[in-house]
Amino acid sequence: MQVVTISMSPVEVINRYGFHIIPTKFDWSGYQQVFHKKIIWISYWNTIVRTLLGTALTIVLTFLGAYPLSKKQLPHRPFWTGIIVFTMFFSGGLIPSYILIKNLGLMNSVWALVLPGAVSAFLLLLVRNFIIALPESLEESAKIDGANDLYILWKIVVPLSMPVLATVALYTAIGHWNAWFDSLLYIQNEKKQVLQLILRKIIIDGTADPSMTGVTEMMNQPTNTQAIKMATLVVSIIPIICVYPFLQKYFVKGTLLGSVKG
């Protein structure tokens, strides 16, 4: 609430009263600067593309990996599950990841932001445990009626797994929307950077890096810089606030049911 108040208050009110919840005077110049700067909308679009693409990719790959692991007839299932759990505690590190992304030719592309974390071991096990908790009699009765494995997967398992898939979608979407460090590492082109990196340079650095020309021009405007920072922050969190209420009911249910079995 304090962020919203500062974003719509003039500089003299902020300096005079300090922290306050209800605005005593309104000034929309901060939002005007944000809405009129092309760099904000370009990075906004890059973040939307990254979030939608990364979330869709994670849902598909996570479900396709979790469904076979939920079947008792999968050969060496404990071994494959152990390999996945192993990756939760050990990783290659930052330098090998950077070298891999560079050698694959993914630098300065959205794929460098969505492919490295496309599958989360935690979310994979969460979906696996949820599917294991589904009654086996549902699939058995469908097979008796003549349904094949693909029909059972698409018509029975996927609809019943919507709560946990919504949980995965929410986790992943928030993670992609808030991420900035990988964009700092892999994206050198300003027009391909995400909103959170631009926001970080505005809020933390105060004045942007010299290479960030669009941000530098915005911060050099005579408008109150605090209002610009808070207005940018408010604009960046609006999509998550709008989406979360629709997924909240699935979020709790999917997390609880997905953690019943190990």
mmCIF file of C-alpha atoms in Angstrom:
data_model
loop_
_atom_site.group_PDB
_atom_site.id
_atom_site.type_symbol
_atom_site.label_atom_id
_atom_site.label_comp_id
_atom_site.label_asym_id
_atom_site.label_seq_id
_atom_site.Cartn_x
_atom_site.Cartn_y
_atom_site.Cartn_z
ATOM 1 C CA MET A 1 0.000 0.000 0.000
ATOM 2 C CA GLN A 2 2.881 2.324 0.800
ATOM 3 C CA VAL A 3 4.328 1.724 -2.659
ATOM 4 C CA VAL A 4 1.037 2.695 -4.314
ATOM 5 C CA THR A 5 0.808 5.843 -2.193
ATOM 6 C CA ILE A 6 4.328 6.990 -3.072
ATOM 7 C CA SER A 7 3.764 6.250 -6.767
ATOM 8 C CA MET A 8 0.897 8.761 -6.932
ATOM 9 C CA SER A 9 2.247 11.451 -4.559
ATOM 10 C CA PRO A 10 4.262 14.565 -5.491
ATOM 11 C CA VAL A 11 7.796 14.947 -4.195
ATOM 12 C CA GLU A 12 6.942 17.693 -1.696
ATOM 13 C CA VAL A 13 4.346 15.461 -0.010
ATOM 14 C CA ILE A 14 6.772 12.547 0.238
ATOM 15 C CA ASN A 15 9.508 14.731 1.746
ATOM 16 C CA ARG A 16 7.157 16.497 4.130
ATOM 17 C CA TYR A 17 5.125 13.628 5.556
ATOM 18 C CA GLY A 18 7.427 10.657 5.020
ATOM 19 C CA PHE A 19 5.595 7.335 5.190
ATOM 20 C CA HIS A 20 1.820 7.589 4.944
ATOM 21 C CA ILE A 21 -0.889 5.226 3.728
ATOM 22 C CA ILE A 22 -3.508 7.601 2.311
ATOM 23 C CA PRO A 23 -2.292 10.090 -0.339
ATOM 24 C CA THR A 24 -2.822 13.708 0.723
ATOM 25 C CA LYS A 25 -2.197 14.999 -2.796
ATOM 26 C CA PHE A 26 -2.177 13.221 -6.126
ATOM 27 C CA ASP A 27 0.467 13.458 -8.816
ATOM 28 C CA TRP A 28 0.358 11.075 -11.783
ATOM 29 C CA SER A 29 3.590 12.267 -13.410
ATOM 30 C CA GLY A 30 5.398 9.074 -12.337
ATOM 31 C CA TYR A 31 2.920 6.899 -14.212
ATOM 32 C CA GLN A 32 3.041 9.260 -17.185
ATOM 33 C CA GLN A 33 6.795 8.785 -17.419
ATOM 34 C CA VAL A 34 6.427 5.011 -17.178
ATOM 35 C CA PHE A 35 3.654 4.746 -19.763
ATOM 36 C CA HIS A 36 5.392 7.007 -22.264
ATOM 37 C CA LYS A 37 8.750 5.213 -22.233
ATOM 38 C CA LYS A 38 9.184 2.590 -24.918
ATOM 39 C CA ILE A 39 11.846 0.692 -22.935
ATOM 40 C CA ILE A 40 9.281 -0.200 -20.261
ATOM 41 C CA TRP A 41 6.779 -1.626 -22.757
ATOM 42 C CA ILE A 42 9.455 -3.497 -24.693
ATOM 43 C CA SER A 43 10.715 -5.171 -21.514
ATOM 44 C CA TYR A 44 7.113 -5.722 -20.419
ATOM 45 C CA TRP A 45 6.403 -7.622 -23.631
ATOM 46 C CA ASN A 46 9.618 -9.633 -23.261
ATOM 47 C CA THR A 47 8.559 -10.659 -19.761
ATOM 48 C CA ILE A 48 5.074 -11.672 -20.924
ATOM 49 C CA VAL A 49 6.527 -13.801 -23.740
ATOM 50 C CA ARG A 50 9.012 -15.390 -21.363
ATOM 51 C CA THR A 51 6.356 -16.132 -18.739
ATOM 52 C CA LEU A 52 3.835 -17.649 -21.160
ATOM 53 C CA LEU A 53 6.404 -19.683 -23.074
ATOM 54 C CA GLY A 54 8.264 -20.842 -19.970
ATOM 55 C CA THR A 55 5.086 -21.776 -18.104
ATOM 56 C CA ALA A 56 3.630 -23.742 -21.020
ATOM 57 C CA LEU A 57 6.926 -25.552 -21.574
ATOM 58 C CA THR A 58 7.242 -26.426 -17.884
ATOM 59 C CA ILE A 59 3.687 -27.750 -17.627
ATOM 60 C CA VAL A 60 4.073 -30.005 -20.668
ATOM 61 C CA LEU A 61 7.530 -31.371 -19.801
ATOM 62 C CA THR A 62 6.746 -31.775 -16.104
ATOM 63 C CA PHE A 63 3.557 -33.724 -16.759
ATOM 64 C CA LEU A 64 5.169 -35.904 -19.426
ATOM 65 C CA GLY A 65 7.959 -36.731 -16.998
ATOM 66 C CA ALA A 66 5.761 -37.228 -13.926
ATOM 67 C CA TYR A 67 3.179 -39.536 -15.536
ATOM 68 C CA PRO A 68 5.603 -42.394 -16.368
ATOM 69 C CA LEU A 69 7.251 -42.070 -12.935
ATOM 70 C CA SER A 70 3.859 -42.584 -11.304
ATOM 71 C CA LYS A 71 3.468 -46.052 -12.867
ATOM 72 C CA LYS A 72 4.625 -49.085 -10.913
ATOM 73 C CA GLN A 73 5.397 -50.973 -14.118
ATOM 74 C CA LEU A 74 8.074 -48.445 -15.129
ATOM 75 C CA PRO A 75 11.419 -50.319 -15.176
ATOM 76 C CA HIS A 76 13.847 -49.163 -12.473
ATOM 77 C CA ARG A 77 11.433 -46.530 -11.210
ATOM 78 C CA PRO A 78 13.264 -46.015 -7.838
ATOM 79 C CA PHE A 79 16.520 -45.430 -9.726
ATOM 80 C CA TRP A 80 15.057 -42.752 -12.009
ATOM 81 C CA THR A 81 13.322 -41.088 -9.070
ATOM 82 C CA GLY A 82 16.606 -41.056 -7.167
ATOM 83 C CA ILE A 83 18.382 -39.415 -10.113
ATOM 84 C CA ILE A 84 15.770 -36.659 -10.123
ATOM 85 C CA VAL A 85 16.055 -36.130 -6.365
ATOM 86 C CA PHE A 86 19.853 -35.989 -6.726
ATOM 87 C CA THR A 87 19.551 -32.920 -8.962
ATOM 88 C CA MET A 88 17.752 -31.055 -6.161
ATOM 89 C CA PHE A 89 20.938 -31.092 -4.069
ATOM 90 C CA PHE A 90 23.714 -30.917 -6.660
ATOM 91 C CA SER A 91 24.095 -28.861 -9.821
ATOM 92 C CA GLY A 92 26.807 -27.918 -12.271
ATOM 93 C CA GLY A 93 27.066 -24.343 -11.055
ATOM 94 C CA LEU A 94 26.937 -20.938 -12.694
ATOM 95 C CA ILE A 95 30.046 -21.085 -14.885
ATOM 96 C CA PRO A 96 29.256 -24.452 -16.551
ATOM 97 C CA SER A 97 25.690 -23.266 -17.146
ATOM 98 C CA TYR A 98 26.929 -20.074 -18.807
ATOM 99 C CA ILE A 99 29.391 -21.996 -20.998
ATOM 100 C CA LEU A 100 26.656 -24.453 -21.995
ATOM 101 C CA ILE A 101 24.200 -21.699 -22.942
ATOM 102 C CA LYS A 102 26.907 -19.905 -24.938
ATOM 103 C CA ASN A 103 28.053 -23.037 -26.782
ATOM 104 C CA LEU A 104 24.472 -23.920 -27.663
ATOM 105 C CA GLY A 105 24.070 -20.509 -29.305
ATOM 106 C CA LEU A 106 21.218 -19.437 -27.034
ATOM 107 C CA MET A 107 22.708 -16.107 -25.967
ATOM 108 C CA ASN A 108 20.450 -13.083 -26.508
ATOM 109 C CA SER A 109 17.376 -15.273 -27.018
ATOM 110 C CA VAL A 110 14.343 -16.116 -24.919
ATOM 111 C CA TRP A 111 15.353 -19.780 -24.977
ATOM 112 C CA ALA A 112 18.298 -18.976 -22.710
ATOM 113 C CA LEU A 113 15.729 -17.874 -20.117
ATOM 114 C CA VAL A 114 13.205 -20.722 -20.353
ATOM 115 C CA LEU A 115 15.143 -23.872 -21.275
ATOM 116 C CA PRO A 116 17.622 -24.159 -18.348
ATOM 117 C CA GLY A 117 14.833 -24.271 -15.757
ATOM 118 C CA ALA A 118 12.140 -25.855 -17.911
ATOM 119 C CA VAL A 119 11.795 -28.834 -15.562
ATOM 120 C CA SER A 120 11.936 -28.456 -11.786
ATOM 121 C CA ALA A 121 12.670 -31.614 -9.804
ATOM 122 C CA PHE A 122 10.438 -30.405 -6.967
ATOM 123 C CA LEU A 123 7.470 -29.748 -9.256
ATOM 124 C CA LEU A 124 8.063 -33.008 -11.096
ATOM 125 C CA LEU A 125 7.843 -34.994 -7.867
ATOM 126 C CA LEU A 126 4.829 -32.951 -6.788
ATOM 127 C CA VAL A 127 2.924 -33.880 -9.944
ATOM 128 C CA ARG A 128 4.109 -37.485 -9.700
ATOM 129 C CA ASN A 129 2.777 -37.825 -6.152
ATOM 130 C CA PHE A 130 -0.524 -36.275 -7.187
ATOM 131 C CA ILE A 131 -0.989 -38.752 -10.042
ATOM 132 C CA ILE A 132 -0.068 -41.669 -7.765
ATOM 133 C CA ALA A 133 -2.868 -40.598 -5.415
ATOM 134 C CA LEU A 134 -5.465 -40.934 -8.198
ATOM 135 C CA PRO A 135 -7.539 -44.148 -7.962
ATOM 136 C CA GLU A 136 -6.161 -46.885 -10.205
ATOM 137 C CA SER A 137 -9.691 -48.164 -10.740
ATOM 138 C CA LEU A 138 -10.399 -45.213 -13.039
ATOM 139 C CA GLU A 139 -7.801 -46.299 -15.560
ATOM 140 C CA GLU A 140 -8.686 -49.975 -15.180
ATOM 141 C CA SER A 141 -12.348 -49.361 -15.899
ATOM 142 C CA ALA A 142 -11.436 -47.229 -18.934
ATOM 143 C CA LYS A 143 -9.231 -50.016 -20.295
ATOM 144 C CA ILE A 144 -12.075 -52.502 -19.849
ATOM 145 C CA ASP A 145 -14.244 -50.189 -21.949
ATOM 146 C CA GLY A 146 -11.617 -50.271 -24.702
ATOM 147 C CA ALA A 147 -9.760 -46.995 -24.089
ATOM 148 C CA ASN A 148 -6.082 -46.880 -25.013
ATOM 149 C CA ASP A 149 -3.307 -45.247 -22.979
ATOM 150 C CA LEU A 150 -3.384 -41.932 -24.855
ATOM 151 C CA TYR A 151 -7.151 -41.621 -24.468
ATOM 152 C CA ILE A 152 -6.887 -42.354 -20.741
ATOM 153 C CA LEU A 153 -4.090 -39.800 -20.382
ATOM 154 C CA TRP A 154 -5.941 -37.023 -22.214
ATOM 155 C CA LYS A 155 -9.518 -37.667 -21.086
ATOM 156 C CA ILE A 156 -9.044 -38.918 -17.514
ATOM 157 C CA VAL A 157 -5.631 -38.168 -16.019
ATOM 158 C CA VAL A 158 -5.172 -34.632 -17.389
ATOM 159 C CA PRO A 159 -8.616 -33.313 -16.272
ATOM 160 C CA LEU A 160 -8.188 -34.831 -12.814
ATOM 161 C CA SER A 161 -4.692 -33.308 -12.575
ATOM 162 C CA MET A 162 -5.820 -29.733 -13.226
ATOM 163 C CA PRO A 163 -5.364 -28.648 -9.552
ATOM 164 C CA VAL A 164 -1.713 -29.695 -9.458
ATOM 165 C CA LEU A 165 -1.096 -28.355 -12.973
ATOM 166 C CA ALA A 166 -2.519 -25.010 -11.865
ATOM 167 C CA THR A 167 -0.110 -25.115 -8.937
ATOM 168 C CA VAL A 168 2.792 -25.767 -11.299
ATOM 169 C CA ALA A 169 1.606 -22.953 -13.560
ATOM 170 C CA LEU A 170 1.423 -20.487 -10.677
ATOM 171 C CA TYR A 171 4.830 -21.441 -9.271
ATOM 172 C CA THR A 172 6.439 -21.234 -12.696
ATOM 173 C CA ALA A 173 4.733 -18.047 -13.842
ATOM 174 C CA ILE A 174 5.687 -16.146 -10.690
ATOM 175 C CA GLY A 175 9.241 -17.449 -10.960
ATOM 176 C CA HIS A 176 9.600 -16.309 -14.571
ATOM 177 C CA TRP A 177 7.893 -12.983 -13.914
ATOM 178 C CA ASN A 178 10.239 -12.126 -11.031
ATOM 179 C CA ALA A 179 13.445 -13.471 -12.597
ATOM 180 C CA TRP A 180 16.147 -11.038 -13.676
ATOM 181 C CA PHE A 181 19.566 -12.567 -12.970
ATOM 182 C CA ASP A 182 19.557 -14.933 -15.951
ATOM 183 C CA SER A 183 18.594 -12.023 -18.210
ATOM 184 C CA LEU A 184 21.562 -10.098 -16.816
ATOM 185 C CA LEU A 185 23.855 -13.012 -17.689
ATOM 186 C CA TYR A 186 22.571 -14.131 -21.063
ATOM 187 C CA ILE A 187 20.947 -11.055 -22.641
ATOM 188 C CA GLN A 188 23.187 -8.203 -23.774
ATOM 189 C CA ASN A 189 20.678 -6.555 -26.106
ATOM 190 C CA GLU A 190 18.650 -3.976 -24.179
ATOM 191 C CA LYS A 191 15.592 -4.530 -26.362
ATOM 192 C CA LYS A 192 15.495 -8.208 -25.334
ATOM 193 C CA GLN A 193 15.850 -7.734 -21.574
ATOM 194 C CA VAL A 194 12.999 -8.407 -19.183
ATOM 195 C CA LEU A 195 11.027 -5.957 -17.085
ATOM 196 C CA GLN A 196 12.463 -7.024 -13.743
ATOM 197 C CA LEU A 197 16.012 -6.215 -14.845
ATOM 198 C CA ILE A 198 14.912 -2.759 -15.969
ATOM 199 C CA LEU A 199 13.024 -2.350 -12.702
ATOM 200 C CA ARG A 200 16.085 -3.413 -10.702
ATOM 201 C CA LYS A 201 18.246 -0.796 -12.397
ATOM 202 C CA ILE A 202 15.628 1.879 -11.711
ATOM 203 C CA ILE A 203 15.050 1.000 -8.053
ATOM 204 C CA ILE A 204 18.440 -0.210 -6.815
ATOM 205 C CA ASP A 205 20.877 1.712 -8.981
ATOM 206 C CA GLY A 206 18.850 4.926 -8.915
ATOM 207 C CA THR A 207 20.353 5.864 -12.232
ATOM 208 C CA ALA A 208 20.716 3.172 -14.797
ATOM 209 C CA ASP A 209 23.776 1.680 -16.382
ATOM 210 C CA PRO A 210 25.116 3.860 -19.227
ATOM 211 C CA SER A 211 24.302 1.105 -21.713
ATOM 212 C CA MET A 212 20.643 1.191 -20.632
ATOM 213 C CA THR A 213 19.855 4.287 -22.689
ATOM 214 C CA GLY A 214 16.091 4.068 -22.385
ATOM 215 C CA VAL A 215 16.212 3.858 -18.597
ATOM 216 C CA THR A 216 18.812 6.599 -18.340
ATOM 217 C CA GLU A 217 16.649 8.996 -20.319
ATOM 218 C CA MET A 218 13.679 8.204 -18.104
ATOM 219 C CA MET A 219 15.594 8.784 -14.863
ATOM 220 C CA ASN A 220 16.975 12.093 -16.182
ATOM 221 C CA GLN A 221 13.485 13.538 -16.468
ATOM 222 C CA PRO A 222 12.566 16.308 -13.967
ATOM 223 C CA THR A 223 9.840 14.099 -12.479
ATOM 224 C CA ASN A 224 10.220 12.780 -8.919
ATOM 225 C CA THR A 225 12.466 9.709 -9.209
ATOM 226 C CA GLN A 226 10.769 8.022 -6.242
ATOM 227 C CA ALA A 227 7.423 8.285 -8.007
ATOM 228 C CA ILE A 228 8.928 6.721 -11.148
ATOM 229 C CA LYS A 229 10.427 3.847 -9.159
ATOM 230 C CA MET A 230 7.213 3.067 -7.307
ATOM 231 C CA ALA A 231 5.040 3.503 -10.405
ATOM 232 C CA THR A 232 7.219 1.016 -12.302
ATOM 233 C CA LEU A 233 6.955 -1.418 -9.398
ATOM 234 C CA VAL A 234 3.151 -1.123 -9.290
ATOM 235 C CA VAL A 235 2.854 -1.647 -13.041
ATOM 236 C CA SER A 236 5.067 -4.745 -12.874
ATOM 237 C CA ILE A 237 3.002 -6.564 -10.223
ATOM 238 C CA ILE A 238 -0.460 -5.907 -11.705
ATOM 239 C CA PRO A 239 -0.557 -9.082 -13.898
ATOM 240 C CA ILE A 240 0.328 -11.385 -10.988
ATOM 241 C CA ILE A 241 -2.297 -9.738 -8.783
ATOM 242 C CA CYS A 242 -4.909 -10.252 -11.506
ATOM 243 C CA VAL A 243 -4.042 -13.918 -12.137
ATOM 244 C CA TYR A 244 -3.500 -15.149 -8.575
ATOM 245 C CA PRO A 245 -7.146 -15.036 -7.360
ATOM 246 C CA PHE A 246 -8.226 -17.362 -10.189
ATOM 247 C CA LEU A 247 -5.536 -19.955 -9.369
ATOM 248 C CA GLN A 248 -5.579 -19.694 -5.580
ATOM 249 C CA LYS A 249 -8.251 -22.381 -5.070
ATOM 250 C CA TYR A 250 -6.200 -24.849 -7.132
ATOM 251 C CA PHE A 251 -2.942 -23.791 -5.521
ATOM 252 C CA VAL A 252 -3.699 -25.037 -1.985
ATOM 253 C CA LYS A 253 -5.475 -28.181 -3.163
ATOM 254 C CA GLY A 254 -2.752 -29.156 -5.594
ATOM 255 C CA THR A 255 0.051 -28.624 -3.088
ATOM 256 C CA LEU A 256 -1.622 -30.641 -0.331
ATOM 257 C CA LEU A 257 -2.723 -33.560 -2.494
ATOM 258 C CA GLY A 258 0.588 -33.660 -4.307
ATOM 259 C CA SER A 259 2.478 -34.156 -1.050
ATOM 260 C CA VAL A 260 0.458 -37.097 0.296
ATOM 261 C CA LYS A 261 2.609 -39.916 -1.037
ATOM 262 C CA GLY A 262 6.352 -40.208 -1.422
#
